[in-house]
Coordinates of C-alpha atoms and ligand atoms in Angstrom, one line a residue:
X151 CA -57.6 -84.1 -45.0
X152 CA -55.0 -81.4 -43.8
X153 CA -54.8 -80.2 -40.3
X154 CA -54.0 -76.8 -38.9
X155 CA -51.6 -78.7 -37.6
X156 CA -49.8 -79.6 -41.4
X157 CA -49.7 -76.2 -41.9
X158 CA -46.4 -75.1 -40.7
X159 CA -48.0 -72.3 -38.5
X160 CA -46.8 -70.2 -35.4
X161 CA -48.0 -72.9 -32.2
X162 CA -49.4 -69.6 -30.4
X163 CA -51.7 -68.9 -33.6
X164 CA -52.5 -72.4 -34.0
X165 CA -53.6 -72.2 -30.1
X166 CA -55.2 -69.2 -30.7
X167 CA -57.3 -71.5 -33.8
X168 CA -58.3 -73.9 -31.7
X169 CA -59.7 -72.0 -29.3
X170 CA -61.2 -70.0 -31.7
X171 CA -63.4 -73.4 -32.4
X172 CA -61.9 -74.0 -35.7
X173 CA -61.3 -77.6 -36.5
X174 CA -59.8 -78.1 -40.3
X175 CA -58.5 -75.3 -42.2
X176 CA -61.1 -74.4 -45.2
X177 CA -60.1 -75.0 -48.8
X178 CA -59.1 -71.9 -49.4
X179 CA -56.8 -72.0 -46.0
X180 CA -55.5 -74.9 -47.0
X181 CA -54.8 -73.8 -50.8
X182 CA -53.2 -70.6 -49.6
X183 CA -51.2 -70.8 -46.4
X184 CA -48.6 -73.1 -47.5
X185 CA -47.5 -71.0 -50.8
X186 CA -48.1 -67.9 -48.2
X187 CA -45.6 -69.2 -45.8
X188 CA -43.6 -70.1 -48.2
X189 CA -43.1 -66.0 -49.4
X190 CA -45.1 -66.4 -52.6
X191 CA -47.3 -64.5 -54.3
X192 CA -51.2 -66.2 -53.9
X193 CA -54.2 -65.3 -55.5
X194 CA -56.8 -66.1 -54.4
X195 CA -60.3 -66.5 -56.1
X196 CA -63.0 -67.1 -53.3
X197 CA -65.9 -64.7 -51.7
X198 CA -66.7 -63.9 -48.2
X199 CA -67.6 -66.8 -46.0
X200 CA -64.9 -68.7 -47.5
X201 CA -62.7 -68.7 -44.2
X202 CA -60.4 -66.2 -46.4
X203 CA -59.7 -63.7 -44.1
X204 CA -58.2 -66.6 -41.9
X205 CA -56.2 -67.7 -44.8
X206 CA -54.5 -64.7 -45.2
X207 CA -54.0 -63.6 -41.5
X208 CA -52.5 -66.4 -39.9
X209 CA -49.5 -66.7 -42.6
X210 CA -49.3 -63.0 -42.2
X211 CA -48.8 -63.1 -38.4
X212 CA -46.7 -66.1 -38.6
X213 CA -44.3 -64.8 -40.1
X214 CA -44.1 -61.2 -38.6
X215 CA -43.7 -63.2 -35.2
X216 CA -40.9 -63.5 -36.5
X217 CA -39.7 -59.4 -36.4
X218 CA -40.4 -56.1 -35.0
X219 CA -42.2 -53.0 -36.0
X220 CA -41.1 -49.7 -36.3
X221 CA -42.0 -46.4 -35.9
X222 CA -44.1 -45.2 -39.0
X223 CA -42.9 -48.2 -40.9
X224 CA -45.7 -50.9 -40.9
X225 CA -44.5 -54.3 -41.8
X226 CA -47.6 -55.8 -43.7
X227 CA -50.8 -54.0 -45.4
X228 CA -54.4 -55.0 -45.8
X229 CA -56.5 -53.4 -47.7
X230 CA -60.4 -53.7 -47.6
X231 CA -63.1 -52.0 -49.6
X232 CA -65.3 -51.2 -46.8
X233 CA -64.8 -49.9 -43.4
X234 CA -67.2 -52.6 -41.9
X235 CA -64.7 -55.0 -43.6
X236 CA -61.3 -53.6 -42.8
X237 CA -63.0 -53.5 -39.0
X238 CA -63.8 -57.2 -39.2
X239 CA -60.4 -58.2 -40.4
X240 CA -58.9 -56.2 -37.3
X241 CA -61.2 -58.4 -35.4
X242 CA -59.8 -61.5 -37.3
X243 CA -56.3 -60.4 -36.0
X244 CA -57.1 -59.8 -32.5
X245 CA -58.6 -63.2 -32.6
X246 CA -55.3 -64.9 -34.1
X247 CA -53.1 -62.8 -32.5
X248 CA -54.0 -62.8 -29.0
X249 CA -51.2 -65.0 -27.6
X250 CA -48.6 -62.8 -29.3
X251 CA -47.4 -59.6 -29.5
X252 CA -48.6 -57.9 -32.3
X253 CA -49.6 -54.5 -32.8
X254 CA -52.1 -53.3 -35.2
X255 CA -53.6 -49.9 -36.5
X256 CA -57.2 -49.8 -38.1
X257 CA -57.1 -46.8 -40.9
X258 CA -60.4 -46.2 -42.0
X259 CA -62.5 -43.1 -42.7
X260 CA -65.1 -41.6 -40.6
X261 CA -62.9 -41.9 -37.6
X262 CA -59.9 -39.3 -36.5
X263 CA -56.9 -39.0 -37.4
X264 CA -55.3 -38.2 -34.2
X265 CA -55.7 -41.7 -32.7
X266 CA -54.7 -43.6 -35.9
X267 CA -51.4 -41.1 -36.3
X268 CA -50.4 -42.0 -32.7
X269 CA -50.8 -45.5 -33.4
X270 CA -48.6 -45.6 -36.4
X271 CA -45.8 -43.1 -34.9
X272 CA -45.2 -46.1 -32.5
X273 CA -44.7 -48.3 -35.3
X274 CA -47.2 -51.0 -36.2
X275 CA -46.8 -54.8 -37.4
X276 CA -50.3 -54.7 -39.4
X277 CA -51.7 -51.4 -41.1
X278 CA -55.5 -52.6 -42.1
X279 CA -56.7 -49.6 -44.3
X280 CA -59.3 -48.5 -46.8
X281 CA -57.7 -47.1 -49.4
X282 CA -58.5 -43.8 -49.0
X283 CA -57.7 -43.4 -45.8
X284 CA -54.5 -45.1 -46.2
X285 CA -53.5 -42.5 -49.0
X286 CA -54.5 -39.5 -46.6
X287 CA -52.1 -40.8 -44.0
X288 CA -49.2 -41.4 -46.6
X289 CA -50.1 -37.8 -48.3
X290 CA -49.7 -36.4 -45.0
X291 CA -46.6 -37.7 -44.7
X292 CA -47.5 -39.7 -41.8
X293 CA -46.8 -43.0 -42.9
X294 CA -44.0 -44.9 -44.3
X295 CA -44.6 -47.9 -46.7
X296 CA -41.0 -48.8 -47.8
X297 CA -40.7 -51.4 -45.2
X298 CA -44.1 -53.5 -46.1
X299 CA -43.4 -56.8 -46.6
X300 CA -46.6 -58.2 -47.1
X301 CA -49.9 -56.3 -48.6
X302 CA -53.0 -58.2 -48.9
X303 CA -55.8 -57.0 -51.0
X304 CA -58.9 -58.3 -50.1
X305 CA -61.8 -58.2 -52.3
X306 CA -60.9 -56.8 -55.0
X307 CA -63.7 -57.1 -57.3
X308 CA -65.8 -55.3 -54.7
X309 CA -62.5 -52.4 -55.3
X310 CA -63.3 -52.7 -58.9
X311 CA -66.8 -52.0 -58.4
X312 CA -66.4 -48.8 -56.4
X313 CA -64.1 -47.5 -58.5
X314 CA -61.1 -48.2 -56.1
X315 CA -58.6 -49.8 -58.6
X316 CA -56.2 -46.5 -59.6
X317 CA -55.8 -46.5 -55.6
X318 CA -55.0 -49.9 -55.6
X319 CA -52.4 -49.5 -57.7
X320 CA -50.9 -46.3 -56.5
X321 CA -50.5 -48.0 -53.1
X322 CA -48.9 -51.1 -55.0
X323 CA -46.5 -48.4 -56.3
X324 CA -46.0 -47.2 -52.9
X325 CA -45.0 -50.6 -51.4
X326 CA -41.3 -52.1 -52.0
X327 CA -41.2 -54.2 -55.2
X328 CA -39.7 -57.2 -53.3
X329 CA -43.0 -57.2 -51.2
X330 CA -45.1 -60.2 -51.2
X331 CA -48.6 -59.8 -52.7
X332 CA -51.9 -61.8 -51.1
X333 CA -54.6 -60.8 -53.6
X334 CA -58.0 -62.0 -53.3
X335 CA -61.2 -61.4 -55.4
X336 CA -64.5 -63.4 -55.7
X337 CA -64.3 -62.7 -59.9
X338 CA -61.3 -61.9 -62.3
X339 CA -62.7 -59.4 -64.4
X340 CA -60.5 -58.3 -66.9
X341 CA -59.4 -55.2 -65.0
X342 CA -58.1 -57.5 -61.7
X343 CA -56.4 -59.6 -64.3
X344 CA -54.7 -56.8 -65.6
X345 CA -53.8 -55.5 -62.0
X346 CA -52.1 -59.4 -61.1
X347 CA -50.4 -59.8 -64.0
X348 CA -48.8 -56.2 -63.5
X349 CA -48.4 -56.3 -59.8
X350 CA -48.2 -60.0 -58.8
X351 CA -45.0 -62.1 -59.0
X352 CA -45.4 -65.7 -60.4
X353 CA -48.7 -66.4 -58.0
X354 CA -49.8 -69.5 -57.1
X355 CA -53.8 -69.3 -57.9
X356 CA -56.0 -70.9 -55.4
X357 CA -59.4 -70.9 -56.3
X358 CA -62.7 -71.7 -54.4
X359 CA -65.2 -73.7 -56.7
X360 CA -68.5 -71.8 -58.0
X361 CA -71.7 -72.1 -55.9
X362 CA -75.0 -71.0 -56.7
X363 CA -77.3 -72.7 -54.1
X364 CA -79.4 -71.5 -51.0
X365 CA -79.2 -73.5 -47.8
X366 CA -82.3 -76.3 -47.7
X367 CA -82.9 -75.0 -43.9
X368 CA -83.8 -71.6 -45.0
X369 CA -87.6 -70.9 -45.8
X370 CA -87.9 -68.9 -48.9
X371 CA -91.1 -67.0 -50.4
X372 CA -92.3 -64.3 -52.4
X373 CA -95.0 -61.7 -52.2
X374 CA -96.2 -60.8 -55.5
X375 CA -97.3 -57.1 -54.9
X376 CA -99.7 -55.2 -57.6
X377 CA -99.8 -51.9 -56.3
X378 CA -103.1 -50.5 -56.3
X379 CA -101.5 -47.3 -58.0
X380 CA -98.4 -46.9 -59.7
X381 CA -97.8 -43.4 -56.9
X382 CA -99.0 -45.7 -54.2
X383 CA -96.3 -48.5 -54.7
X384 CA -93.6 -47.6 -52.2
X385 CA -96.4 -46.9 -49.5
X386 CA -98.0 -50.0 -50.2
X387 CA -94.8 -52.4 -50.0
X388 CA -93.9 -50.5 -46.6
X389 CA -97.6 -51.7 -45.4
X390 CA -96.8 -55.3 -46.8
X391 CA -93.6 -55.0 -45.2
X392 CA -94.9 -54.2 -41.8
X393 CA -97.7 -57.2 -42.3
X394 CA -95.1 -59.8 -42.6
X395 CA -93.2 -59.1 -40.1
X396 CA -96.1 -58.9 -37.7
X397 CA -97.5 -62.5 -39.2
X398 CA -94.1 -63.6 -38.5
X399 CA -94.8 -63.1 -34.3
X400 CA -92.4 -64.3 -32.3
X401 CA -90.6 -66.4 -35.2
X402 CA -89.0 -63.5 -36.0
X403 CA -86.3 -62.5 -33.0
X404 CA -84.8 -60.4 -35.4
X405 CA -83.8 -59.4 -39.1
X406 CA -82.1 -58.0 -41.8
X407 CA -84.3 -55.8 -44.1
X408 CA -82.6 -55.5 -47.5
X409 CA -83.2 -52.9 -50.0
X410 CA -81.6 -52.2 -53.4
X411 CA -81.1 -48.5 -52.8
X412 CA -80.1 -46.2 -50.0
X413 CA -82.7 -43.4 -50.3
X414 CA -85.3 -46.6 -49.6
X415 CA -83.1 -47.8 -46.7
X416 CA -83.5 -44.5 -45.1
X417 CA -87.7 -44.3 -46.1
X418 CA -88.2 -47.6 -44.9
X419 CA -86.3 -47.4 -41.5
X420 CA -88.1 -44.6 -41.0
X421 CA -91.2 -45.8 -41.7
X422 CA -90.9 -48.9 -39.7
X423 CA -89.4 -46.5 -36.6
X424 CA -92.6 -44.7 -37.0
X425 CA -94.8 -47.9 -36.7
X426 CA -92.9 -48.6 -33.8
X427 CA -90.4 -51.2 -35.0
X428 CA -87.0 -51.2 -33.5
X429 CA -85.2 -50.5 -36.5
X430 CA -82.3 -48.7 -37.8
X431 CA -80.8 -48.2 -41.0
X432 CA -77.6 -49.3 -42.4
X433 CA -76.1 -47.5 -46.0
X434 CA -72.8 -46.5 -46.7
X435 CA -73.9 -42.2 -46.7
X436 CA -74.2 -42.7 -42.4
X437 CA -71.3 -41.5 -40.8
X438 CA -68.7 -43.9 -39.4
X439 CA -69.5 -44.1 -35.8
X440 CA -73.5 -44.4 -36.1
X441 CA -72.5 -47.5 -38.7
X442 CA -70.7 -48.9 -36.0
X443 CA -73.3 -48.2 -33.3
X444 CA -75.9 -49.4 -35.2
X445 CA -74.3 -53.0 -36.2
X446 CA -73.0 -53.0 -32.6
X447 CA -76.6 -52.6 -31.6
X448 CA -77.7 -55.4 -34.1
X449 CA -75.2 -57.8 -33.1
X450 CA -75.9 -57.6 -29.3
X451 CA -79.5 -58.3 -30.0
X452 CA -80.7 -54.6 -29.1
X453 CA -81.7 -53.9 -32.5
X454 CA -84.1 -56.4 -33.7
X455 CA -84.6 -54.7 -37.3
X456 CA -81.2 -53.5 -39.1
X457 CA -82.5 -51.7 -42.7
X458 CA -79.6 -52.5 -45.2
X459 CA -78.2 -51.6 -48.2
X460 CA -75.9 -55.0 -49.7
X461 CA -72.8 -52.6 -49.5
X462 CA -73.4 -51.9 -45.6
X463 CA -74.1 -55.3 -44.5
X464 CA -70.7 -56.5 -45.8
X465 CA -68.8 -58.5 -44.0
X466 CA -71.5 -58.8 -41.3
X467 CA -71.2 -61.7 -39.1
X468 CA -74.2 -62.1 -36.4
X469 CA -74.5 -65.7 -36.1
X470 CA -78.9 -65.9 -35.4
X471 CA -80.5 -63.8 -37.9
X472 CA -83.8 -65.2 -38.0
X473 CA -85.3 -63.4 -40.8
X474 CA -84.1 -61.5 -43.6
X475 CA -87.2 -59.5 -45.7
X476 CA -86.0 -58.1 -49.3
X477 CA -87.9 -55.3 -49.8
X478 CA -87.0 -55.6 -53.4
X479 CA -85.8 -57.8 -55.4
X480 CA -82.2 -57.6 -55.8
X481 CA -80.9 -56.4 -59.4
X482 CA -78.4 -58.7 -59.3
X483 CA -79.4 -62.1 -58.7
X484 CA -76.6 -63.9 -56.9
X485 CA -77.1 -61.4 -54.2
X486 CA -80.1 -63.2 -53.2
X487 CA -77.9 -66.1 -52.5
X488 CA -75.5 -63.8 -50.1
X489 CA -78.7 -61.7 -48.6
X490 CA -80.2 -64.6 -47.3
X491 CA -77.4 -66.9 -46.3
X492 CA -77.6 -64.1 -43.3
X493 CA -80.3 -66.2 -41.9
X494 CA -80.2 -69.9 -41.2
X495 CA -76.7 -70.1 -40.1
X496 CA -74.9 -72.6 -38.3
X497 CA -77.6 -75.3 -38.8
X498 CA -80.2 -72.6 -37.6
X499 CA -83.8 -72.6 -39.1
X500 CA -84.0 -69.0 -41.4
X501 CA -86.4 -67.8 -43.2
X502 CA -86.3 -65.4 -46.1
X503 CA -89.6 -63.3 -47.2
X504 CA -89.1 -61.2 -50.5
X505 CA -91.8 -58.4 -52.1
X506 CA -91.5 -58.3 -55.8
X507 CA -93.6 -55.7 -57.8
X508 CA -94.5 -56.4 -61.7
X509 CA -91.2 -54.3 -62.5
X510 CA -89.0 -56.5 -60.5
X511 CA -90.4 -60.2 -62.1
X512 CA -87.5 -60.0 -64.5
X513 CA -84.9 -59.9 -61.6
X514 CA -87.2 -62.7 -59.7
X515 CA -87.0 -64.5 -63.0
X516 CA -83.1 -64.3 -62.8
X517 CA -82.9 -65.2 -58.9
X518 CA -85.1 -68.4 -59.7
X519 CA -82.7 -69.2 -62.5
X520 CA -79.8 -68.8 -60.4
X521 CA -80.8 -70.5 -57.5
X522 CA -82.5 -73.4 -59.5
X523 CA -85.9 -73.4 -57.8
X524 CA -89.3 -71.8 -57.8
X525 CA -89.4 -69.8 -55.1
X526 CA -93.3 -70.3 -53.3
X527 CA -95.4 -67.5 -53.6
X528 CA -97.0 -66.2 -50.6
X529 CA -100.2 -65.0 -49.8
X530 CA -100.8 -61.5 -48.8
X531 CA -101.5 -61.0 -45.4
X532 CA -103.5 -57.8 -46.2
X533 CA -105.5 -59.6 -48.7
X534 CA -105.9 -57.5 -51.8
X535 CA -105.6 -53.7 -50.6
X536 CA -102.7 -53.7 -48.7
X537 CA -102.6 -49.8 -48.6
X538 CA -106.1 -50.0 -46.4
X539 CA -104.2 -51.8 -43.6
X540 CA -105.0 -49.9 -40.7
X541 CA -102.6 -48.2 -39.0
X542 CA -103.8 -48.6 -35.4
X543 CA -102.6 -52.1 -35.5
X544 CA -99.0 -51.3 -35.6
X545 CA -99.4 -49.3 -31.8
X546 CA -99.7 -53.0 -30.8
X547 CA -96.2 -54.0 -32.0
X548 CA -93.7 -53.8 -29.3
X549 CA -89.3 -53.9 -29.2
X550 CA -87.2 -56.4 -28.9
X551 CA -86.9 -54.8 -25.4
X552 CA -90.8 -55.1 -24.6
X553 CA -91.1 -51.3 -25.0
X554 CA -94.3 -50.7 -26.5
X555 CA -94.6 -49.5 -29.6
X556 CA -94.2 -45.4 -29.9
X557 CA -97.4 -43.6 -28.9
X558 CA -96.2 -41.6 -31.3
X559 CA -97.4 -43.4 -34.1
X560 CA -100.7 -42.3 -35.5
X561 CA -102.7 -42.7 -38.2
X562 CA -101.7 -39.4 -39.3
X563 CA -98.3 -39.4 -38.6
X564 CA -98.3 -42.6 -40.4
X565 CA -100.1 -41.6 -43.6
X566 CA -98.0 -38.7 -43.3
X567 CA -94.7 -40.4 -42.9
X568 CA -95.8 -42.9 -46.3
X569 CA -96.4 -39.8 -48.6
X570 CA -93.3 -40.1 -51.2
X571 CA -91.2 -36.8 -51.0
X572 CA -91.1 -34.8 -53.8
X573 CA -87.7 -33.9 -53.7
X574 CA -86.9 -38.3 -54.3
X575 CA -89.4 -38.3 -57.3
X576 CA -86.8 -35.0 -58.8
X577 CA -83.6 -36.4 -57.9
X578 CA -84.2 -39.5 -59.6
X579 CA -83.2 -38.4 -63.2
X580 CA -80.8 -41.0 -63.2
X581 CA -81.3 -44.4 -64.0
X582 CA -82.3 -46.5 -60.9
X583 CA -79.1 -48.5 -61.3
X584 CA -76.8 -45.3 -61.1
X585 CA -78.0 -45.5 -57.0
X586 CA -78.0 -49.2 -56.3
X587 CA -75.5 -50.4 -54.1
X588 CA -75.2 -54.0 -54.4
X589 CA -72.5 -55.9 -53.2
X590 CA -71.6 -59.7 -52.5
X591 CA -71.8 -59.3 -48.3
X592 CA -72.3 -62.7 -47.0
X593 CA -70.1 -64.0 -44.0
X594 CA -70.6 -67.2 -43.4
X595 CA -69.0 -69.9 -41.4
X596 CA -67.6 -72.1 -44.1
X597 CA -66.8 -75.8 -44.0
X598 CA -63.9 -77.1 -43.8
X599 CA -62.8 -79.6 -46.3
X600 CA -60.8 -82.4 -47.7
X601 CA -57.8 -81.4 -50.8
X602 CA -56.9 -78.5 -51.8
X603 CA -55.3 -78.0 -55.3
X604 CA -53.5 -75.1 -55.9
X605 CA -51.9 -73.9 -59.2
X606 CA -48.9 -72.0 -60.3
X607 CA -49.6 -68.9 -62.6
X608 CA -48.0 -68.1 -65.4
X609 CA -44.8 -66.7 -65.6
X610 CA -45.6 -62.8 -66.0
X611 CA -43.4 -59.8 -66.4
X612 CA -41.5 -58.9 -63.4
X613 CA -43.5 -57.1 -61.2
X614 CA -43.7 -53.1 -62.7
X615 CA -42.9 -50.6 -60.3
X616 CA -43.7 -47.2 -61.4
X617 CA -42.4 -44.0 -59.9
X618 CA -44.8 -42.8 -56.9
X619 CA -47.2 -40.4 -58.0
X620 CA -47.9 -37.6 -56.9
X621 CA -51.0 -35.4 -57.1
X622 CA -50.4 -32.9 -59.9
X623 CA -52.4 -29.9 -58.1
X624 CA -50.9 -30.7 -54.4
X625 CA -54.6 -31.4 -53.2
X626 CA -55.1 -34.7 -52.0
X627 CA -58.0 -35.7 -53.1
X628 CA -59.3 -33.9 -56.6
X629 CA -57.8 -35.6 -59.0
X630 CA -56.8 -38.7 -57.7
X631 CA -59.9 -40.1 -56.9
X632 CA -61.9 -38.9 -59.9
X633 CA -62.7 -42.3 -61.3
X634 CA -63.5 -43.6 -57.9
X635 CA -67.3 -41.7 -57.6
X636 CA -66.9 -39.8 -54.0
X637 CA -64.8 -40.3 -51.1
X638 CA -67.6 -42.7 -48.9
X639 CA -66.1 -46.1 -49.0
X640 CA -69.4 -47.3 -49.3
X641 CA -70.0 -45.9 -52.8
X642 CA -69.3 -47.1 -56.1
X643 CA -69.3 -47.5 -59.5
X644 CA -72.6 -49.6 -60.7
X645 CA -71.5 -49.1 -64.8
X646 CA -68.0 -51.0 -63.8
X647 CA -69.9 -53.3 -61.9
X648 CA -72.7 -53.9 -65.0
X649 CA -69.8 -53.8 -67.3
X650 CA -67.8 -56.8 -65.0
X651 CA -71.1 -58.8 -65.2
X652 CA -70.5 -59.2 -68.2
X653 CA -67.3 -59.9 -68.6
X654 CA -66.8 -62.5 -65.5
X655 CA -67.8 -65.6 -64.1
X656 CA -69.1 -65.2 -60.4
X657 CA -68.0 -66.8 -57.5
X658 CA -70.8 -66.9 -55.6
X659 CA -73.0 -68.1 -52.1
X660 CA -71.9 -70.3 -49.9
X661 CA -73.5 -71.2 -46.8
X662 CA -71.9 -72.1 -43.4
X663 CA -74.8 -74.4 -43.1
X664 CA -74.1 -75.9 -46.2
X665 CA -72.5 -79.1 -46.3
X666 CA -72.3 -78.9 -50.2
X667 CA -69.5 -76.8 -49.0
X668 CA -67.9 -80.0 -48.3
X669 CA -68.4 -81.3 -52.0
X670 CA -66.3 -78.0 -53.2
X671 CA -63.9 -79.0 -55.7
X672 CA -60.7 -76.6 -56.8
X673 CA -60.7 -75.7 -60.6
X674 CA -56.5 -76.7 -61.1
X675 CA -56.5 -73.7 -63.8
X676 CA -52.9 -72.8 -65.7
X677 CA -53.6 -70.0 -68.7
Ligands
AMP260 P1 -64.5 -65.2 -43.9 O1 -64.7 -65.9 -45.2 O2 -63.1 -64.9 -43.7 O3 -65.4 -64.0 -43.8 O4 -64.9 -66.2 -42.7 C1 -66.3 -66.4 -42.4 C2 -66.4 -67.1 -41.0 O5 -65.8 -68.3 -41.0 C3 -65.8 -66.2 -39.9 O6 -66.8 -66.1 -38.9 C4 -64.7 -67.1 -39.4 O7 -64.5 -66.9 -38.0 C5 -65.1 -68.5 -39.8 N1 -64.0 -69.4 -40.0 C6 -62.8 -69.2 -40.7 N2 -62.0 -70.3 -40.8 C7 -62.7 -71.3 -40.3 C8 -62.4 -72.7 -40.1 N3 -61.3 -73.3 -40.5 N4 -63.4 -73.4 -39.4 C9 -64.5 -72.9 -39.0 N5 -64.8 -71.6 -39.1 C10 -63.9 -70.8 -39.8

């Protein structure tokens, strides 16, 4: 089995490893540091809870040990899809970095400008950025990418999805042709193909085994709702919503609430606030700072209910989750195996409660298919007429914090707060699917492992460099982004992500509880 220690890396980050608790290096660590340390190109095909940001970041700051920044030059590049994620990977490099002097700046929307410009007039070692917000700073002519030696791009399927991929390759064509190139995505859809074999040198390909299962300690059931009335449905699964969680008690210290769309993630926080839940929501249309408050909040066990959309809870790491309700069935099924892998981490008892509605017993069907098991149905703790539940009983639910529940919270505010707007029923012309975010957002804890097997790629074409680019009307962000659906880094692109379903084969779910993880083999792959 390797060590951390067989890995040729800096002794302060290898302190900084073991202190971080880390014992072995994960597959994918030990598949992609060496070639990484080596100055190769790597890509690497694993998902979130994989131990991938680590196997990235500590060849990265290993070798920039080595040098020195300067001013508006940053040495090395990440680039994430999501602010949540690019905040996480900072994190990551505190973590590693922390017996060494390395600077850093975070670049990601939602937050000023005037902070991250300071940072990067000093000069930075690591530039971690959304795209976006990395273009802004280099369009401003704030920023200076001809001395990056490394760029990372971290999920890139997840870039594909939201419609981030003529970014991606603008900033490749930003970046000095003799950079190296980390690239990881959790699929190889035909577009991120394309984008290696243009922009990647000779790769070695490390690749993280698929894995479709759902941790054995994690309770799973289903509530099979009927509405009583097709107008009544939303109202109804909000009651049964509210009904589990309370027949939970105690068991349930806290949880993640997923929901397929953001308008419901805002309805149903609401609704539970309203009841006198602790709850908040989580969607990618919040602005940056009440994201960050409200995970904060979450994390530190403040928050006991966090309302989610897949695309929020990226990248979200809170170690005891013990609950996680899907209001709806998730559209795509593997994301069933990353929403629940919140709960029942680290050998922790989880459990995982789902509502699914006639409509949805296609996408159930498909879950159960994935995860190769009926998933038990459970009874309704309303009985048959769940919209009848009274309201008065929720005044009896209390926070986290003991508070009682809001006084607030009548009958009538209640029956009020459940009616469904108008203006939702109008806007929703488009196909449900247009407004689904779904995204891959599990962070677990992975297992290390025994042997990594790693694989050269093909001999490409030298690495094409095009001219830069530059916007043809002199406004940043018209044209440019016009493929890319909006400037949120949270929204995306769900026809490119239908249309990659087809086309790939998912990596997907892996739990940090999972000692399956153990069993992981590497596909040796040469096309
Ligand atoms: P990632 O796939 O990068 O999101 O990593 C998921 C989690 O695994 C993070 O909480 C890391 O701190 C943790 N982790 C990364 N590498 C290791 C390792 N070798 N051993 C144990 N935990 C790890």
């Amino acid at each position: 089995m390797t060590k951390f220690s067989d890995l040729n890396l800096n002794p302060k980050v290898l302190r900084a490893i073991e202190e971080a608790g880390y014992e072995t290096p994960t597959p994918i660590q030990a598949g992609a540091i060496p070639p990484a340390l080596e100055g190769k190109d790597v890509l690497g095909i694993a998902q979130t809870g994989t131990g991938k940001t680590a196997s990235f970041t500590l060849p990265m700051i290993t070798m920039l040990a080595r040098g020195r920044a300067r001013a508006r030059m940053p040495r090395s590049l990440v680039l994430c899809p999501t602010r949540e994620l690019a905040a996480q990977v900072a994190e990551n490099f505190d973590t590693y970095t922390k017996h060494l002097k390395l600077t850093k700046a975070l670049l990601i929307g939602g937050v000023s400008f005037g902070e991250q410009d300071k940072l990067i007039d000093k000069g930075v070692d690591v530039l971690i950025a959304t795209p976006g917000r990395l273009i802004d700073h280099f369009e401003r002519g704030k920023l200076i990418l001809s001395d990056v030696k490394i760029m990372v791009v971290d999920e890139a399927d997840r870039m594909l999805d939201m419609g981030f991929i003529p970014d991606i390759e603008r900033i490749f064509q930003m970046t000095p042709f003799t950079r190296q190139t980390l690239f990881f995505s959790a699929t190889m859809a035909p577009e991120i193909e394309r984008i290696t074999n243009t922009f990647l040198s000779n790769p070695i390909r490390v690749e993280v085994a698929r894995q479709a299962t759902t941790g054995e300690n994690i309770e799973q059931g289903v509530l099979m709702l009927a509405a009583s009335r097709k107008d009544r449905e939303a109202t109804e699964k909000r009651n049964v919503l509210r009904a589990l969680i309370d027949a939970e008690g105690d068991k349930c210290t806290n949880a993640i609430i997923f929901c397929n769309r953001k308008m419901d993630v805002d309805t149903v926080a609401k609704s539970l606030k309203k009841h006198g839940y602790d709850a908040a929501p989580i969607h990618g249309d919040l602005d940056q700072s009440q994201r960050t408050k409200t995970l904060d909040g979450f994390r530190n066990g403040d928050l006991r209910f966090l309302v989610a959309s897949d695309v929020a809870a990226r990248g979200l790491d809170v170690p005891s989750v013990s609950h996680v309700f899907n209001f709806d069935v998730p559209s795509h099924a593997e994301d069933y195996v990353h929403r629940i892998g919140r709960t029942g981490r680290a050998g922790r008892d989880g459990k995982a409660i789902m509502i699914c509605v006639p409509r949805d017993e296609k996408n159930l069907a498909d879950v159960e298919h994935l995860v190769q098991r009926e998933i038990p149905r459970l009874e309704n703790p309303l009985g048959d007429k769940p919209a009848a539940k009274p309201v008065k009983d929720t005044a009896k639910v209390t926070t986290k914090a003991g508070k009682p529940a809001s006084k607030d919270a009548t009958p009538d505010d209640a029956a009020k707060s459940e009616k469904p707007k108008r203006t939702r029923t109008r806007s929703r012309k488009k196909p449900d699917s247009a407004k689904v975010e779904d995204e891959n957002s599990v962070a677990d804890t992975p297992t290390p492992e025994a042997t990594p097997k790693v694989t050269a790629e093909p001999q490409h074409e030298p690495k094409a460099e095009a001219p830069e680019e530059k916007p043809q009307d002199g406004k940043p962000h018209q044209n440019r982004r016009g493929g890319r659906g909006g400037r949120t880094d949270g929204n995306r692109n769900d026809n490119n992500r239908q249309q990659n379903n087809r086309n790939d084969n998912r990596v997907v779910g892996l739990g940090d509880h999972t000692p399956e993880f153990i069993e992981l083999s590497f596909e040796q792959r040469s096309k």
